[in-house]
PDB file of C-alpha atoms in Angstrom:
ATOM      1  CA  VAL A  18     114.026 112.866  57.074  1.00 91.00           C
ATOM      2  CA  VAL A  19     115.925 116.193  55.282  1.00 94.00           C
ATOM      3  CA  VAL A  20     118.366 115.583  53.498  1.00 95.00           C
ATOM      4  CA  ALA A  21     121.195 117.834  55.388  1.00 95.00           C
ATOM      5  CA  ARG A  22     125.012 118.951  54.830  1.00 95.00           C
ATOM      6  CA  ASN A  23     127.564 118.040  57.176  1.00 94.00           C
ATOM      7  CA  ALA A  24     130.980 119.949  57.540  1.00 94.00           C
ATOM      8  CA  LYS A  25     133.290 116.762  57.799  1.00 95.00           C
ATOM      9  CA  TYR A  26     129.946 114.208  56.097  1.00 95.00           C
ATOM     10  CA  GLY A  27     128.970 116.459  53.702  1.00 95.00           C
ATOM     11  CA  THR A  28     125.247 116.053  52.319  1.00 96.00           C
ATOM     12  CA  GLY A  29     123.248 113.068  53.533  1.00 96.00           C
ATOM     13  CA  ALA A  30     119.992 112.410  54.844  1.00 96.00           C
ATOM     14  CA  LEU A  31     119.211 113.001  58.874  1.00 97.00           C
ATOM     15  CA  LYS A  32     116.657 111.795  60.266  1.00 95.00           C
ATOM     16  CA  ILE A  33     115.133 114.107  63.569  1.00 95.00           C
ATOM     17  CA  LEU A  34     112.907 111.978  66.002  1.00 93.00           C
ATOM     18  CA  ARG A  35     109.808 113.272  65.887  1.00 89.00           C
ATOM     19  CA  SER A  36     108.687 115.476  69.176  1.00 87.00           C
ATOM     20  CA  ASP A  37     105.759 113.270  68.831  1.00 88.00           C
ATOM     21  CA  SER A  38     107.018 109.856  68.619  1.00 84.00           C
ATOM     22  CA  ARG A  39     105.872 106.633  70.380  1.00 86.00           C
ATOM     23  CA  ARG A  40     110.309 106.164  70.320  1.00 86.00           C
ATOM     24  CA  ARG A  41     112.238 107.864  73.301  1.00 90.00           C
ATOM     25  CA  ASP A  42     115.110 107.725  71.056  1.00 92.00           C
ATOM     26  CA  LEU A  43     116.787 106.674  68.278  1.00 93.00           C
ATOM     27  CA  LEU A  44     119.582 104.572  68.877  1.00 93.00           C
ATOM     28  CA  GLY A  45     118.129 101.217  68.352  1.00 93.00           C
ATOM     29  CA  GLU A  46     117.646 102.179  65.154  1.00 94.00           C
ATOM     30  CA  ALA A  47     121.204 103.532  64.766  1.00 95.00           C
ATOM     31  CA  GLU A  48     123.089  99.812  66.640  1.00 95.00           C
ATOM     32  CA  ILE A  49     121.138  97.853  64.472  1.00 95.00           C
ATOM     33  CA  MET A  50     122.051  99.499  61.043  1.00 95.00           C
ATOM     34  CA  MET A  51     125.700  99.957  63.002  1.00 94.00           C
ATOM     35  CA  SER A  52     125.632  96.025  63.173  1.00 93.00           C
ATOM     36  CA  ALA A  53     124.469  95.395  59.655  1.00 94.00           C
ATOM     37  CA  GLN A  54     127.041  97.875  58.082  1.00 90.00           C
ATOM     38  CA  SER A  55     128.340  94.125  56.779  1.00 87.00           C
ATOM     39  CA  SER A  56     125.789  93.974  54.083  1.00 90.00           C
ATOM     40  CA  SER A  57     126.682  96.618  51.447  1.00 92.00           C
ATOM     41  CA  LEU A  58     122.211  97.173  52.340  1.00 95.00           C
ATOM     42  CA  VAL A  59     122.418  99.436  54.703  1.00 95.00           C
ATOM     43  CA  PRO A  60     122.476 102.753  54.286  1.00 95.00           C
ATOM     44  CA  ARG A  61     126.469 103.692  56.176  1.00 94.00           C
ATOM     45  CA  LEU A  62     126.125 106.265  58.950  1.00 94.00           C
ATOM     46  CA  TYR A  63     127.851 109.223  59.497  1.00 96.00           C
ATOM     47  CA  ALA A  64     126.605 110.682  62.627  1.00 95.00           C
ATOM     48  CA  LEU A  65     123.776 110.097  65.912  1.00 94.00           C
ATOM     49  CA  ARG A  66     122.384 111.752  68.882  1.00 93.00           C
ATOM     50  CA  ASP A  67     120.154 110.026  70.346  1.00 92.00           C
ATOM     51  CA  PHE A  68     117.271 112.795  68.818  1.00 94.00           C
ATOM     52  CA  TYR A  69     119.049 111.800  65.236  1.00 95.00           C
ATOM     53  CA  ILE A  70     120.516 109.786  63.290  1.00 95.00           C
ATOM     54  CA  PHE A  71     123.279 111.518  60.416  1.00 97.00           C
ATOM     55  CA  ARG A  72     123.633 108.838  57.024  1.00 96.00           C
ATOM     56  CA  GLU A  73     124.594 108.353  53.899  1.00 94.00           C
ATOM     57  CA  LEU A  74     121.767 109.628  51.092  1.00 94.00           C
ATOM     58  CA  VAL A  75     119.711 107.580  48.281  1.00 93.00           C
ATOM     59  CA  SER A  76     119.835 109.991  46.203  1.00 90.00           C
ATOM     60  CA  PRO A  77     116.355 110.118  44.306  1.00 88.00           C
ATOM     61  CA  ILE A  78     119.121 111.215  41.131  1.00 90.00           C
ATOM     62  CA  THR A  79     121.047 108.481  41.098  1.00 93.00           C
ATOM     63  CA  CYS A  80     118.101 105.554  42.916  1.00 95.00           C
ATOM     64  CA  LYS A  81     115.460 104.356  42.048  1.00 96.00           C
ATOM     65  CA  PRO A  82     112.943 101.961  43.589  1.00 96.00           C
ATOM     66  CA  PHE A  83     113.779  98.386  42.769  1.00 96.00           C
ATOM     67  CA  THR A  84     110.389  97.349  41.859  1.00 95.00           C
ATOM     68  CA  ARG A  85     111.058  99.708  38.759  1.00 96.00           C
ATOM     69  CA  ALA A  86     114.839  98.789  38.382  1.00 96.00           C
ATOM     70  CA  LEU A  87     113.113  95.168  38.223  1.00 96.00           C
ATOM     71  CA  LYS A  88     109.863  96.125  36.012  1.00 96.00           C
ATOM     72  CA  GLU A  89     112.538  98.278  33.456  1.00 96.00           C
ATOM     73  CA  LEU A  90     114.813  94.627  33.667  1.00 96.00           C
ATOM     74  CA  VAL A  91     111.927  92.721  32.859  1.00 97.00           C
ATOM     75  CA  ALA A  92     110.763  94.864  30.108  1.00 96.00           C
ATOM     76  CA  LYS A  93     113.946  94.801  28.121  1.00 96.00           C
ATOM     77  CA  GLY A  94     114.182  91.129  29.114  1.00 94.00           C
ATOM     78  CA  ASP A  95     117.455  91.759  30.793  1.00 95.00           C
ATOM     79  CA  PHE A  96     118.001  88.467  32.088  1.00 94.00           C
ATOM     80  CA  GLU A  97     121.318  88.654  32.520  1.00 95.00           C
ATOM     81  CA  SER A  98     120.930  91.740  34.919  1.00 95.00           C
ATOM     82  CA  LEU A  99     118.115  90.299  36.657  1.00 95.00           C
ATOM     83  CA  ARG A 100     120.213  87.431  37.443  1.00 96.00           C
ATOM     84  CA  ARG A 101     122.862  89.269  38.915  1.00 96.00           C
ATOM     85  CA  VAL A 102     120.942  91.628  40.522  1.00 96.00           C
ATOM     86  CA  LEU A 103     119.243  89.447  42.347  1.00 97.00           C
ATOM     87  CA  LYS A 104     121.809  87.567  43.472  1.00 97.00           C
ATOM     88  CA  TYR A 105     123.501  89.527  44.462  1.00 96.00           C
ATOM     89  CA  THR A 106     120.374  91.721  46.249  1.00 97.00           C
ATOM     90  CA  LEU A 107     119.818  87.794  47.870  1.00 98.00           C
ATOM     91  CA  THR A 108     123.173  87.271  48.793  1.00 97.00           C
ATOM     92  CA  GLU A 109     123.449  90.274  51.189  1.00 96.00           C
ATOM     93  CA  LEU A 110     120.276  89.623  52.781  1.00 97.00           C
ATOM     94  CA  PHE A 111     122.237  85.996  53.498  1.00 97.00           C
ATOM     95  CA  LYS A 112     124.940  88.669  55.449  1.00 96.00           C
ATOM     96  CA  LEU A 113     121.628  89.869  56.953  1.00 96.00           C
ATOM     97  CA  ASP A 114     119.741  86.915  58.513  1.00 97.00           C
ATOM     98  CA  ALA A 115     123.257  85.511  58.784  1.00 96.00           C
ATOM     99  CA  ILE A 116     123.748  87.997  61.462  1.00 96.00           C
ATOM    100  CA  ARG A 117     120.084  87.677  63.435  1.00 97.00           C
ATOM    101  CA  VAL A 118     119.148  90.815  61.864  1.00 97.00           C
ATOM    102  CA  ASP A 119     116.224  91.320  60.832  1.00 97.00           C
ATOM    103  CA  HIS A 120     114.477  94.453  58.681  1.00 97.00           C
ATOM    104  CA  THR A 121     111.248  93.407  59.442  1.00 95.00           C
ATOM    105  CA  GLU A 122     109.561  94.607  56.181  1.00 93.00           C
ATOM    106  CA  LEU A 123     110.604  93.367  53.443  1.00 94.00           C
ATOM    107  CA  ASN A 124     107.293  92.075  52.550  1.00 88.00           C
ATOM    108  CA  ARG A 125     106.743  94.837  50.539  1.00 84.00           C
ATOM    109  CA  LEU A 126     109.267  96.445  49.028  1.00 90.00           C
ATOM    110  CA  GLU A 127     108.039  99.533  47.596  1.00 88.00           C
ATOM    111  CA  GLY A 128     109.622 102.899  50.168  1.00 88.00           C
ATOM    112  CA  HIS A 129     112.305 100.525  51.140  1.00 93.00           C
ATOM    113  CA  VAL A 130     114.162  98.297  48.714  1.00 96.00           C
ATOM    114  CA  PHE A 131     116.400 101.310  46.174  1.00 96.00           C
ATOM    115  CA  TYR A 132     118.390 100.146  43.062  1.00 96.00           C
ATOM    116  CA  CYS A 133     121.467 102.892  42.577  1.00 94.00           C
ATOM    117  CA  GLU A 134     123.530 103.784  39.587  1.00 87.00           C
ATOM    118  CA  GLU A 135     126.680 101.706  40.741  1.00 85.00           C
ATOM    119  CA  GLY A 136     124.500  98.440  40.875  1.00 89.00           C
ATOM    120  CA  ARG A 137     124.538  98.682  44.268  1.00 93.00           C
ATOM    121  CA  VAL A 138     120.843  97.580  46.047  1.00 96.00           C
ATOM    122  CA  VAL A 139     120.208  99.395  49.551  1.00 96.00           C
ATOM    123  CA  ILE A 140     117.521  99.375  52.093  1.00 96.00           C
ATOM    124  CA  ILE A 141     116.593 102.532  54.079  1.00 93.00           C
ATOM    125  CA  ASP A 142     113.912 102.683  56.965  1.00 90.00           C
ATOM    126  CA  TRP A 143     115.594 100.423  59.838  1.00 94.00           C
ATOM    127  CA  GLU A 144     113.388 102.379  62.596  1.00 90.00           C
ATOM    128  CA  SER A 145     111.538  98.692  63.298  1.00 92.00           C
ATOM    129  CA  ALA A 146     114.370  96.168  62.451  1.00 95.00           C
ATOM    130  CA  ARG A 147     115.577  93.636  65.200  1.00 95.00           C
ATOM    131  CA  VAL A 148     118.120  90.895  66.428  1.00 95.00           C
ATOM    132  CA  ALA A 149     115.660  87.781  66.272  1.00 96.00           C
ATOM    133  CA  SER A 150     116.742  84.552  66.490  1.00 96.00           C
ATOM    134  CA  LYS A 151     114.774  83.877  62.726  1.00 96.00           C
ATOM    135  CA  PRO A 152     115.469  86.898  60.993  1.00 97.00           C
ATOM    136  CA  SER A 153     113.092  86.408  58.090  1.00 97.00           C
ATOM    137  CA  ASN A 154     114.738  89.227  55.002  1.00 97.00           C
ATOM    138  CA  LEU A 155     116.138  86.491  52.108  1.00 97.00           C
ATOM    139  CA  THR A 156     112.823  84.960  52.684  1.00 97.00           C
ATOM    140  CA  SER A 157     110.706  87.878  52.557  1.00 97.00           C
ATOM    141  CA  PHE A 158     112.176  88.871  49.865  1.00 97.00           C
ATOM    142  CA  THR A 159     112.406  86.015  47.757  1.00 97.00           C
ATOM    143  CA  SER A 160     108.706  85.529  48.804  1.00 96.00           C
ATOM    144  CA  TYR A 161     107.215  88.860  47.859  1.00 95.00           C
ATOM    145  CA  LEU A 162     109.110  87.992  44.405  1.00 95.00           C
ATOM    146  CA  VAL A 163     107.973  84.882  43.457  1.00 95.00           C
ATOM    147  CA  PHE A 164     103.796  85.579  45.483  1.00 93.00           C
ATOM    148  CA  ARG A 165     102.817  89.616  45.653  1.00 93.00           C
ATOM    149  CA  SER A 166     104.747  91.388  42.976  1.00 94.00           C
ATOM    150  CA  ARG A 167     103.656  92.643  39.784  1.00 94.00           C
ATOM    151  CA  LEU A 168     106.538  90.402  38.269  1.00 95.00           C
ATOM    152  CA  SER A 169     105.730  87.264  40.127  1.00 96.00           C
ATOM    153  CA  ARG A 170     104.596  85.531  36.472  1.00 96.00           C
ATOM    154  CA  ALA A 171     107.120  87.437  34.259  1.00 97.00           C
ATOM    155  CA  LEU A 172     109.750  86.434  35.961  1.00 97.00           C
ATOM    156  CA  THR A 173     108.654  82.963  37.191  1.00 97.00           C
ATOM    157  CA  GLU A 174     108.150  82.118  32.896  1.00 96.00           C
ATOM    158  CA  MET A 175     112.108  84.305  32.704  1.00 95.00           C
ATOM    159  CA  PHE A 176     113.835  81.503  35.508  1.00 96.00           C
ATOM    160  CA  GLU A 177     111.654  78.866  34.840  1.00 96.00           C
ATOM    161  CA  TRP A 178     110.699  78.943  38.817  1.00 97.00           C
ATOM    162  CA  ASN A 179     109.158  75.768  40.077  1.00 97.00           C
ATOM    163  CA  ILE A 180     107.272  76.773  42.967  1.00 97.00           C
ATOM    164  CA  SER A 181     106.896  74.065  44.657  1.00 97.00           C
ATOM    165  CA  GLU A 182     110.851  73.689  44.246  1.00 97.00           C
ATOM    166  CA  VAL A 183     111.219  77.127  45.662  1.00 97.00           C
ATOM    167  CA  LEU A 184     108.713  76.720  48.938  1.00 97.00           C
ATOM    168  CA  SER A 185     110.919  73.872  49.717  1.00 97.00           C
ATOM    169  CA  ALA A 186     114.623  75.544  49.804  1.00 97.00           C
ATOM    170  CA  LEU A 187     112.751  78.465  51.369  1.00 97.00           C
ATOM    171  CA  ARG A 188     111.325  76.259  54.439  1.00 97.00           C
ATOM    172  CA  ALA A 189     114.651  74.148  54.878  1.00 98.00           C
ATOM    173  CA  TYR A 190     116.747  77.673  54.240  1.00 98.00           C
ATOM    174  CA  LYS A 191     114.127  79.011  57.735  1.00 96.00           C
ATOM    175  CA  THR A 192     115.529  75.835  60.029  1.00 96.00           C
ATOM    176  CA  THR A 193     119.083  75.971  59.539  1.00 96.00           C
ATOM    177  CA  TYR A 194     119.876  79.587  58.024  1.00 97.00           C
ATOM    178  CA  SER A 195     122.459  77.537  56.147  1.00 97.00           C
ATOM    179  CA  THR A 196     124.283  78.652  53.261  1.00 97.00           C
ATOM    180  CA  VAL A 197     123.980  74.735  51.732  1.00 97.00           C
ATOM    181  CA  GLU A 198     120.501  75.536  52.403  1.00 97.00           C
ATOM    182  CA  PHE A 199     120.876  79.203  50.756  1.00 98.00           C
ATOM    183  CA  THR A 200     122.879  78.167  48.172  1.00 97.00           C
ATOM    184  CA  SER A 201     119.273  75.244  47.147  1.00 97.00           C
ATOM    185  CA  ILE A 202     117.491  78.751  47.344  1.00 98.00           C
ATOM    186  CA  LEU A 203     119.575  80.775  44.218  1.00 98.00           C
ATOM    187  CA  ARG A 204     119.789  76.619  42.555  1.00 97.00           C
ATOM    188  CA  ALA A 205     115.648  76.811  43.156  1.00 97.00           C
ATOM    189  CA  LEU A 206     115.575  80.541  41.202  1.00 97.00           C
ATOM    190  CA  ARG A 207     117.697  79.609  38.266  1.00 97.00           C
ATOM    191  CA  LEU A 208     120.340  82.426  39.990  1.00 97.00           C
ATOM    192  CA  VAL A 209     122.855  79.700  40.192  1.00 92.00           C
ATOM    193  CA  SER A 210     124.454  76.273  37.643  1.00 80.00           C
ATOM    194  CA  ARG A 211     123.038  73.224  38.952  1.00 66.00           C
TER     195      ARG A 211
END
């Protein structure tokens, strides 16, 4: 992936198929990205061919790793901004689950999820994404926050998460993927009022 300039679209990220790639082309990745455009988490796709994808650039100047953004908000004790960004991100992940697009790599956020200055969260690297009858975007992301993140303890204390309540909400969600169960997750995480 390189930064490139296009006469029509301006500066963007150009992903080129490597000659030693296991994949024949990048069309599958492009199709998944196009399917997932209903979620603002997906970088805008500008142009594609079988051997390249030209998409929106997630700029290192205006965007930072999501985990670093969370760490900064926790350090400031900025509860409202944390609540807002987590609710927004989970809502967008719910949209991906609803259309059955599974990124497959949200059990570790590093290198995949970015927080940009305008408050937008963007997920890159859709190469392993797929259409799945039981996507795990929302549950993987939530599990990472609650159990595997270095900030898990701080977030649990700030939001007063009841871990068994969160687990129960996640299990129920995985059986239905319904709006009702999604709202239960938001409530368990204290991102909406009870």
